PDB file of C-alpha atoms in Angstrom:
ATOM      1  CA  MET A 226      81.273  74.597 126.506  1.00  0.00           C
ATOM      2  CA  ARG A 227      78.414  76.810 127.655  1.00  0.00           C
ATOM      3  CA  GLY A 228      78.306  80.372 128.961  1.00  0.00           C
ATOM      4  CA  ARG A 229      75.629  82.256 130.823  1.00  0.00           C
ATOM      5  CA  ALA A 230      72.042  81.065 130.511  1.00  0.00           C
ATOM      6  CA  GLY A 231      73.324  77.833 129.038  1.00  0.00           C
ATOM      7  CA  ARG A 232      74.142  79.439 125.696  1.00  0.00           C
ATOM      8  CA  PRO A 233      76.949  77.697 123.827  1.00  0.00           C
ATOM      9  CA  VAL A 234      80.264  79.533 123.697  1.00  0.00           C
ATOM     10  CA  THR A 235      82.420  79.247 120.611  1.00  0.00           C
ATOM     11  CA  ASP A 236      85.941  80.402 119.932  1.00  0.00           C
ATOM     12  CA  SER A 237      85.363  80.973 116.231  1.00  0.00           C
ATOM     13  CA  PRO A 238      86.609  84.346 114.936  1.00  0.00           C
ATOM     14  CA  PRO A 239      84.191  86.867 113.414  1.00  0.00           C
ATOM     15  CA  ALA A 240      83.361  86.417 109.770  1.00  0.00           C
ATOM     16  CA  PRO A 241      85.922  88.152 107.540  1.00  0.00           C
ATOM     17  CA  VAL A 242      84.888  91.178 105.533  1.00  0.00           C
ATOM     18  CA  ASP A 243      84.376  90.360 101.879  1.00  0.00           C
ATOM     19  CA  PRO A 244      87.350  91.596  99.842  1.00  0.00           C
ATOM     20  CA  VAL A 245      86.981  94.319  97.256  1.00  0.00           C
ATOM     21  CA  THR A 246      87.618  92.866  93.804  1.00  0.00           C
ATOM     22  CA  ASP A 247      87.566  93.665  90.110  1.00  0.00           C
ATOM     23  CA  ALA A 248      83.945  92.498  90.119  1.00  0.00           C
ATOM     24  CA  HIS A 249      82.953  95.549  92.152  1.00  0.00           C
ATOM     25  CA  VAL A 250      84.371  97.798  89.448  1.00  0.00           C
ATOM     26  CA  THR A 251      82.452  95.956  86.745  1.00  0.00           C
ATOM     27  CA  ALA A 252      79.251  96.089  88.787  1.00  0.00           C
ATOM     28  CA  ALA A 253      79.663  99.800  89.527  1.00  0.00           C
ATOM     29  CA  GLN A 254      80.089 100.503  85.830  1.00  0.00           C
ATOM     30  CA  ALA A 255      76.881  98.575  85.222  1.00  0.00           C
ATOM     31  CA  GLY A 256      75.056 100.968  87.533  1.00  0.00           C
ATOM     32  CA  GLU A 257      74.991  98.966  90.771  1.00  0.00           C
ATOM     33  CA  GLU A 258      75.009 101.575  93.524  1.00  0.00           C
ATOM     34  CA  ASP A 259      76.045  99.159  96.282  1.00  0.00           C
ATOM     35  CA  ALA A 260      79.168  98.210  94.347  1.00  0.00           C
ATOM     36  CA  PHE A 261      80.115 101.852  93.897  1.00  0.00           C
ATOM     37  CA  VAL A 262      79.668 102.466  97.629  1.00  0.00           C
ATOM     38  CA  VAL A 263      82.072  99.592  98.329  1.00  0.00           C
ATOM     39  CA  LEU A 264      84.633 101.107  95.961  1.00  0.00           C
ATOM     40  CA  PHE A 265      84.175 104.536  97.509  1.00  0.00           C
ATOM     41  CA  ARG A 266      84.738 103.243 101.034  1.00  0.00           C
ATOM     42  CA  HIS A 267      87.793 101.317  99.862  1.00  0.00           C
ATOM     43  CA  VAL A 268      89.490 104.167  97.981  1.00  0.00           C
ATOM     44  CA  HIS A 269      88.299 107.399  99.631  1.00  0.00           C
ATOM     45  CA  PRO A 270      90.342 107.329 102.878  1.00  0.00           C
ATOM     46  CA  GLY A 271      93.593 106.911 100.981  1.00  0.00           C
ATOM     47  CA  LEU A 272      92.561 109.555  98.469  1.00  0.00           C
ATOM     48  CA  VAL A 273      92.041 112.106 101.239  1.00  0.00           C
ATOM     49  CA  ARG A 274      95.394 111.274 102.795  1.00  0.00           C
ATOM     50  CA  TYR A 275      97.107 111.693  99.449  1.00  0.00           C
ATOM     51  CA  LEU A 276      95.333 114.984  98.763  1.00  0.00           C
ATOM     52  CA  ALA A 277      96.310 116.246 102.221  1.00  0.00           C
ATOM     53  CA  VAL A 278      99.881 116.334 100.912  1.00  0.00           C
ATOM     54  CA  LEU A 279      98.788 118.445  97.938  1.00  0.00           C
ATOM     55  CA  CYS A 280      95.974 120.570  99.329  1.00  0.00           C
ATOM     56  CA  GLY A 281      96.304 120.666 103.091  1.00  0.00           C
ATOM     57  CA  ASP A 282      93.031 121.238 104.911  1.00  0.00           C
ATOM     58  CA  ASP A 283      91.094 121.471 101.636  1.00  0.00           C
ATOM     59  CA  ALA A 284      91.689 117.777 100.936  1.00  0.00           C
ATOM     60  CA  GLU A 285      88.090 116.730 101.617  1.00  0.00           C
ATOM     61  CA  ASP A 286      86.703 119.388  99.265  1.00  0.00           C
ATOM     62  CA  VAL A 287      89.077 118.354  96.486  1.00  0.00           C
ATOM     63  CA  ALA A 288      88.208 114.700  97.105  1.00  0.00           C
ATOM     64  CA  ALA A 289      84.526 115.549  96.649  1.00  0.00           C
ATOM     65  CA  GLU A 290      85.347 117.202  93.316  1.00  0.00           C
ATOM     66  CA  THR A 291      87.338 114.118  92.381  1.00  0.00           C
ATOM     67  CA  TRP A 292      84.448 111.748  93.031  1.00  0.00           C
ATOM     68  CA  THR A 293      82.130 113.955  91.006  1.00  0.00           C
ATOM     69  CA  LEU A 294      84.419 113.470  88.019  1.00  0.00           C
ATOM     70  CA  VAL A 295      84.768 109.756  88.764  1.00  0.00           C
ATOM     71  CA  CYS A 296      80.983 109.361  88.634  1.00  0.00           C
ATOM     72  CA  ARG A 297      80.805 111.354  85.425  1.00  0.00           C
ATOM     73  CA  ASP A 298      83.504 109.383  83.609  1.00  0.00           C
ATOM     74  CA  LEU A 299      83.091 105.927  85.140  1.00  0.00           C
ATOM     75  CA  HIS A 300      81.529 104.539  81.966  1.00  0.00           C
ATOM     76  CA  GLN A 301      84.729 105.419  80.101  1.00  0.00           C
ATOM     77  CA  PHE A 302      87.038 103.652  82.546  1.00  0.00           C
ATOM     78  CA  SER A 303      88.654 100.373  81.556  1.00  0.00           C
ATOM     79  CA  GLY A 304      90.477  98.057  83.951  1.00  0.00           C
ATOM     80  CA  GLY A 305      90.309  96.266  87.279  1.00  0.00           C
ATOM     81  CA  LEU A 306      90.497  97.377  90.901  1.00  0.00           C
ATOM     82  CA  ASP A 307      94.170  98.359  90.897  1.00  0.00           C
ATOM     83  CA  ASN A 308      93.665 100.372  87.720  1.00  0.00           C
ATOM     84  CA  PHE A 309      90.608 102.006  89.278  1.00  0.00           C
ATOM     85  CA  ARG A 310      92.552 103.125  92.332  1.00  0.00           C
ATOM     86  CA  GLY A 311      95.272 104.581  90.143  1.00  0.00           C
ATOM     87  CA  TRP A 312      92.686 106.293  87.948  1.00  0.00           C
ATOM     88  CA  VAL A 313      90.991 107.920  90.937  1.00  0.00           C
ATOM     89  CA  MET A 314      94.351 109.091  92.296  1.00  0.00           C
ATOM     90  CA  THR A 315      95.238 110.558  88.902  1.00  0.00           C
ATOM     91  CA  ILE A 316      91.993 112.535  88.789  1.00  0.00           C
ATOM     92  CA  GLY A 317      92.547 113.613  92.382  1.00  0.00           C
ATOM     93  CA  ARG A 318      96.082 114.748  91.636  1.00  0.00           C
ATOM     94  CA  HIS A 319      94.929 116.873  88.698  1.00  0.00           C
ATOM     95  CA  ARG A 320      92.210 118.435  90.820  1.00  0.00           C
ATOM     96  CA  GLY A 321      94.682 118.992  93.641  1.00  0.00           C
ATOM     97  CA  ILE A 322      97.195 120.725  91.386  1.00  0.00           C
ATOM     98  CA  ASP A 323      94.442 122.940  89.962  1.00  0.00           C
ATOM     99  CA  HIS A 324      93.352 123.772  93.495  1.00  0.00           C
ATOM    100  CA  ARG A 325      96.894 124.702  94.495  1.00  0.00           C
ATOM    101  CA  ARG A 326      97.111 127.050  91.540  1.00  0.00           C
ATOM    102  CA  ARG A 327      93.868 128.734  92.522  1.00  0.00           C
ATOM    103  CA  GLN A 328      94.969 129.074  96.116  1.00  0.00           C
ATOM    104  CA  ARG A 329      98.591 129.998  95.426  1.00  0.00           C
ATOM    105  CA  ARG A 330      98.328 133.376  97.123  1.00  0.00           C
ATOM    106  CA  ARG A 331      96.709 131.966 100.230  1.00  0.00           C
ATOM    107  CA  PRO A 332      98.756 130.020 102.816  1.00  0.00           C
ATOM    108  CA  VAL A 333      97.627 126.412 102.981  1.00  0.00           C
ATOM    109  CA  GLY A 334      97.487 124.658 106.346  1.00  0.00           C
ATOM    110  CA  LEU A 335      97.922 120.928 106.725  1.00  0.00           C
ATOM    111  CA  VAL A 336      95.046 118.741 107.867  1.00  0.00           C
ATOM    112  CA  PRO A 337      95.350 118.027 111.609  1.00  0.00           C
ATOM    113  CA  PRO A 338      96.437 114.354 111.770  1.00  0.00           C
ATOM    114  CA  GLU A 339      93.593 113.489 114.163  1.00  0.00           C
ATOM    115  CA  ASP A 340      91.088 114.587 111.503  1.00  0.00           C
ATOM    116  CA  LEU A 341      92.447 112.257 108.829  1.00  0.00           C
ATOM    117  CA  PRO A 342      90.382 109.146 108.026  1.00  0.00           C
ATOM    118  CA  VAL A 343      91.567 105.630 108.742  1.00  0.00           C
ATOM    119  CA  LEU A 344      93.536 103.877 106.012  1.00  0.00           C
ATOM    120  CA  ALA A 345      91.607 101.526 103.773  1.00  0.00           C
ATOM    121  CA  ASP A 346      94.068  98.703 104.476  1.00  0.00           C
ATOM    122  CA  ASP A 347      96.693  97.634 107.003  1.00  0.00           C
ATOM    123  CA  ARG A 348      99.641  99.451 105.453  1.00  0.00           C
ATOM    124  CA  ASP A 349     101.365 101.954 107.734  1.00  0.00           C
ATOM    125  CA  PRO A 350     104.519 103.922 106.929  1.00  0.00           C
ATOM    126  CA  ALA A 351     105.792 102.921 110.369  1.00  0.00           C
ATOM    127  CA  SER A 352     106.445  99.402 109.091  1.00  0.00           C
ATOM    128  CA  ILE A 353     108.863 100.762 106.508  1.00  0.00           C
ATOM    129  CA  ALA A 354     111.558 101.337 109.117  1.00  0.00           C
ATOM    130  CA  GLU A 355     110.206  98.831 111.675  1.00  0.00           C
ATOM    131  CA  GLU A 356     109.241 101.434 114.215  1.00  0.00           C
ATOM    132  CA  GLY A 357     105.996 101.986 116.088  1.00  0.00           C
ATOM    133  CA  MET A 358     105.242 105.427 114.724  1.00  0.00           C
ATOM    134  CA  SER A 359     101.515 106.143 114.563  1.00  0.00           C
ATOM    135  CA  THR A 360      99.743 106.653 111.242  1.00  0.00           C
ATOM    136  CA  ALA A 361      98.890 110.238 112.158  1.00  0.00           C
ATOM    137  CA  ALA A 362     102.522 111.041 112.889  1.00  0.00           C
ATOM    138  CA  ALA A 363     103.543 109.330 109.659  1.00  0.00           C
ATOM    139  CA  VAL A 364     101.199 111.461 107.572  1.00  0.00           C
ATOM    140  CA  ARG A 365     102.443 114.595 109.291  1.00  0.00           C
ATOM    141  CA  LEU A 366     106.066 113.718 108.540  1.00  0.00           C
ATOM    142  CA  ILE A 367     105.320 112.667 104.973  1.00  0.00           C
ATOM    143  CA  ALA A 368     103.614 115.997 104.317  1.00  0.00           C
ATOM    144  CA  GLU A 369     106.829 117.762 105.357  1.00  0.00           C
ATOM    145  CA  LEU A 370     108.912 115.996 102.692  1.00  0.00           C
ATOM    146  CA  PRO A 371     109.633 117.618  99.318  1.00  0.00           C
ATOM    147  CA  ARG A 372     106.421 117.257  97.340  1.00  0.00           C
ATOM    148  CA  HIS A 373     107.731 114.773  94.759  1.00  0.00           C
ATOM    149  CA  GLN A 374     108.960 112.506  97.553  1.00  0.00           C
ATOM    150  CA  ALA A 375     105.802 112.959  99.626  1.00  0.00           C
ATOM    151  CA  GLU A 376     103.578 111.984  96.703  1.00  0.00           C
ATOM    152  CA  ALA A 377     105.691 108.942  95.872  1.00  0.00           C
ATOM    153  CA  VAL A 378     105.719 107.733  99.480  1.00  0.00           C
ATOM    154  CA  MET A 379     101.966 108.241  99.871  1.00  0.00           C
ATOM    155  CA  LEU A 380     101.148 106.354  96.676  1.00  0.00           C
ATOM    156  CA  ARG A 381     103.626 103.511  97.164  1.00  0.00           C
ATOM    157  CA  ALA A 382     103.916 103.016 100.925  1.00  0.00           C
ATOM    158  CA  VAL A 383     100.538 104.222 102.190  1.00  0.00           C
ATOM    159  CA  LEU A 384      98.151 103.408  99.355  1.00  0.00           C
ATOM    160  CA  GLY A 385     100.103 100.386  98.154  1.00  0.00           C
ATOM    161  CA  LEU A 386     100.110 101.201  94.440  1.00  0.00           C
ATOM    162  CA  ASP A 387     102.706  99.326  92.421  1.00  0.00           C
ATOM    163  CA  VAL A 388     105.513 101.259  90.757  1.00  0.00           C
ATOM    164  CA  ALA A 389     103.856 101.314  87.337  1.00  0.00           C
ATOM    165  CA  SER A 390     100.547 102.605  88.725  1.00  0.00           C
ATOM    166  CA  ALA A 391     102.238 105.253  90.862  1.00  0.00           C
ATOM    167  CA  ALA A 392     104.326 106.347  87.881  1.00  0.00           C
ATOM    168  CA  ALA A 393     101.171 106.694  85.788  1.00  0.00           C
ATOM    169  CA  VAL A 394      99.527 108.842  88.475  1.00  0.00           C
ATOM    170  CA  LEU A 395     102.557 111.100  88.795  1.00  0.00           C
ATOM    171  CA  GLY A 396     103.385 111.213  85.106  1.00  0.00           C
ATOM    172  CA  LYS A 397     106.948 110.054  85.811  1.00  0.00           C
ATOM    173  CA  ARG A 398     109.171 107.141  84.832  1.00  0.00           C
ATOM    174  CA  PRO A 399     109.063 104.106  87.178  1.00  0.00           C
ATOM    175  CA  GLY A 400     112.748 104.586  87.994  1.00  0.00           C
ATOM    176  CA  ALA A 401     112.114 108.152  89.107  1.00  0.00           C
ATOM    177  CA  VAL A 402     109.265 106.985  91.353  1.00  0.00           C
ATOM    178  CA  ARG A 403     111.470 104.299  92.916  1.00  0.00           C
ATOM    179  CA  THR A 404     114.176 106.868  93.599  1.00  0.00           C
ATOM    180  CA  ALA A 405     111.756 109.408  95.094  1.00  0.00           C
ATOM    181  CA  THR A 406     110.160 106.730  97.280  1.00  0.00           C
ATOM    182  CA  HIS A 407     113.512 105.424  98.495  1.00  0.00           C
ATOM    183  CA  ARG A 408     114.829 108.880  99.314  1.00  0.00           C
ATOM    184  CA  GLY A 409     111.581 109.870 100.995  1.00  0.00           C
ATOM    185  CA  LEU A 410     111.533 106.770 103.199  1.00  0.00           C
ATOM    186  CA  ARG A 411     115.201 107.213 104.055  1.00  0.00           C
ATOM    187  CA  GLU A 412     114.532 110.821 105.056  1.00  0.00           C
ATOM    188  CA  LEU A 413     111.560 109.721 107.182  1.00  0.00           C
ATOM    189  CA  ALA A 414     113.763 107.190 108.972  1.00  0.00           C
ATOM    190  CA  ARG A 415     116.424 109.866 109.536  1.00  0.00           C
ATOM    191  CA  ARG A 416     113.884 112.279 111.011  1.00  0.00           C
ATOM    192  CA  LEU A 417     112.472 109.576 113.261  1.00  0.00           C
ATOM    193  CA  GLU A 418     115.939 108.772 114.562  1.00  0.00           C
ATOM    194  CA  ALA A 419     116.633 112.460 115.162  1.00  0.00           C
ATOM    195  CA  ALA A 420     113.333 112.749 117.051  1.00  0.00           C
ATOM    196  CA  GLY A 421     114.153 109.693 119.150  1.00  0.00           C
ATOM    197  CA  ASP A 422     111.371 107.565 117.649  1.00  0.00           C
ATOM    198  CA  GLY A 423     113.305 105.556 115.103  1.00  0.00           C
ATOM    199  CA  PRO A 424     113.937 101.813 114.737  1.00  0.00           C
ATOM    200  CA  GLU A 425     117.089 101.864 116.900  1.00  0.00           C
ATOM    201  CA  ARG A 426     115.128 103.215 119.856  1.00  0.00           C
ATOM    202  CA  HIS A 427     112.482 100.522 119.511  1.00  0.00           C
ATOM    203  CA  ARG A 428     115.090  97.770 119.161  1.00  0.00           C
ATOM    204  CA  SER A 429     116.851  99.098 122.277  1.00  0.00           C
ATOM    205  CA  ALA A 430     113.548  99.217 124.141  1.00  0.00           C
ATOM    206  CA  ARG A 431     112.834  95.598 123.249  1.00  0.00           C
ATOM    207  CA  ARG A 432     116.322  94.556 124.357  1.00  0.00           C
ATOM    208  CA  GLY A 433     115.881  96.508 127.582  1.00  0.00           C
ATOM    209  CA  ARG A 434     112.573  94.829 128.363  1.00  0.00           C
ATOM    210  CA  ALA A 435     114.063  91.424 127.627  1.00  0.00           C
ATOM    211  CA  MET A 436     116.973  92.117 130.017  1.00  0.00           C
ATOM    212  CA  GLY A 437     114.828  93.813 132.640  1.00  0.00           C
ATOM    213  CA  SER A 438     116.448  97.212 132.148  1.00  0.00           C
ATOM    214  CA  ALA A 439     115.253 100.559 130.820  1.00  0.00           C
ATOM    215  CA  PRO A 440     116.096 101.631 127.260  1.00  0.00           C
ATOM    216  CA  PRO A 441     118.870 104.191 126.823  1.00  0.00           C
ATOM    217  CA  GLU A 442     117.822 107.817 127.156  1.00  0.00           C
ATOM    218  CA  SER A 443     119.543 108.967 123.953  1.00  0.00           C
ATOM    219  CA  PRO A 444     118.745 107.187 120.668  1.00  0.00           C
ATOM    220  CA  VAL A 445     121.503 106.214 118.302  1.00  0.00           C
ATOM    221  CA  VAL A 446     121.236 108.409 115.244  1.00  0.00           C
ATOM    222  CA  SER A 447     122.507 106.988 111.986  1.00  0.00           C
ATOM    223  CA  GLU A 448     123.449 109.352 109.208  1.00  0.00           C
ATOM    224  CA  ALA A 449     121.845 108.629 105.843  1.00  0.00           C
ATOM    225  CA  THR A 450     124.347 108.302 103.049  1.00  0.00           C
TER     226      THR A 450
END
């Protein structure tokens, strides 16, 4: 098949982006700048989102401090990509807590959701409860949770850290992280239902479209137990 000017037309998809692997960590530790840039681009967006929960609109500044320490101590790090992400989040958390202490007397405003960077992967808190909530709205709601729940949800559901890695970042037992994550996600789902943007509304909308009718005006709100 040929398109304009006789040029062949193909239906092949674009070449996939090379995945970030443990090899990038090893190369970065060996001094390869390109490998470190790859790691930075992979981890930084999630780091800023996580720090937004701790530091509000100072998240970018605290992230910059975090990367300064990462560069300084990279030669001491041991582990693969997942360990690296957890290590960076741990450093970021310590810097964020220090920042909060310094700024305790000054009100801290949250980062406007539209100013937050795009996630480094496809995970979106909306998928947790099967609703179409946007990532920006998700971050805004997560930031309103109690801090221990907000941190657990960000690390587990947004950044995709496993329970052990998230527990190491937070300095808590894995069971406590599971509980905080579960309660945080349940509270998010409850708030979405109360706001009329929960899973029941989206299921009703799909049923309505399938039957050729409009979705109900009032969402069904389920009480969390």
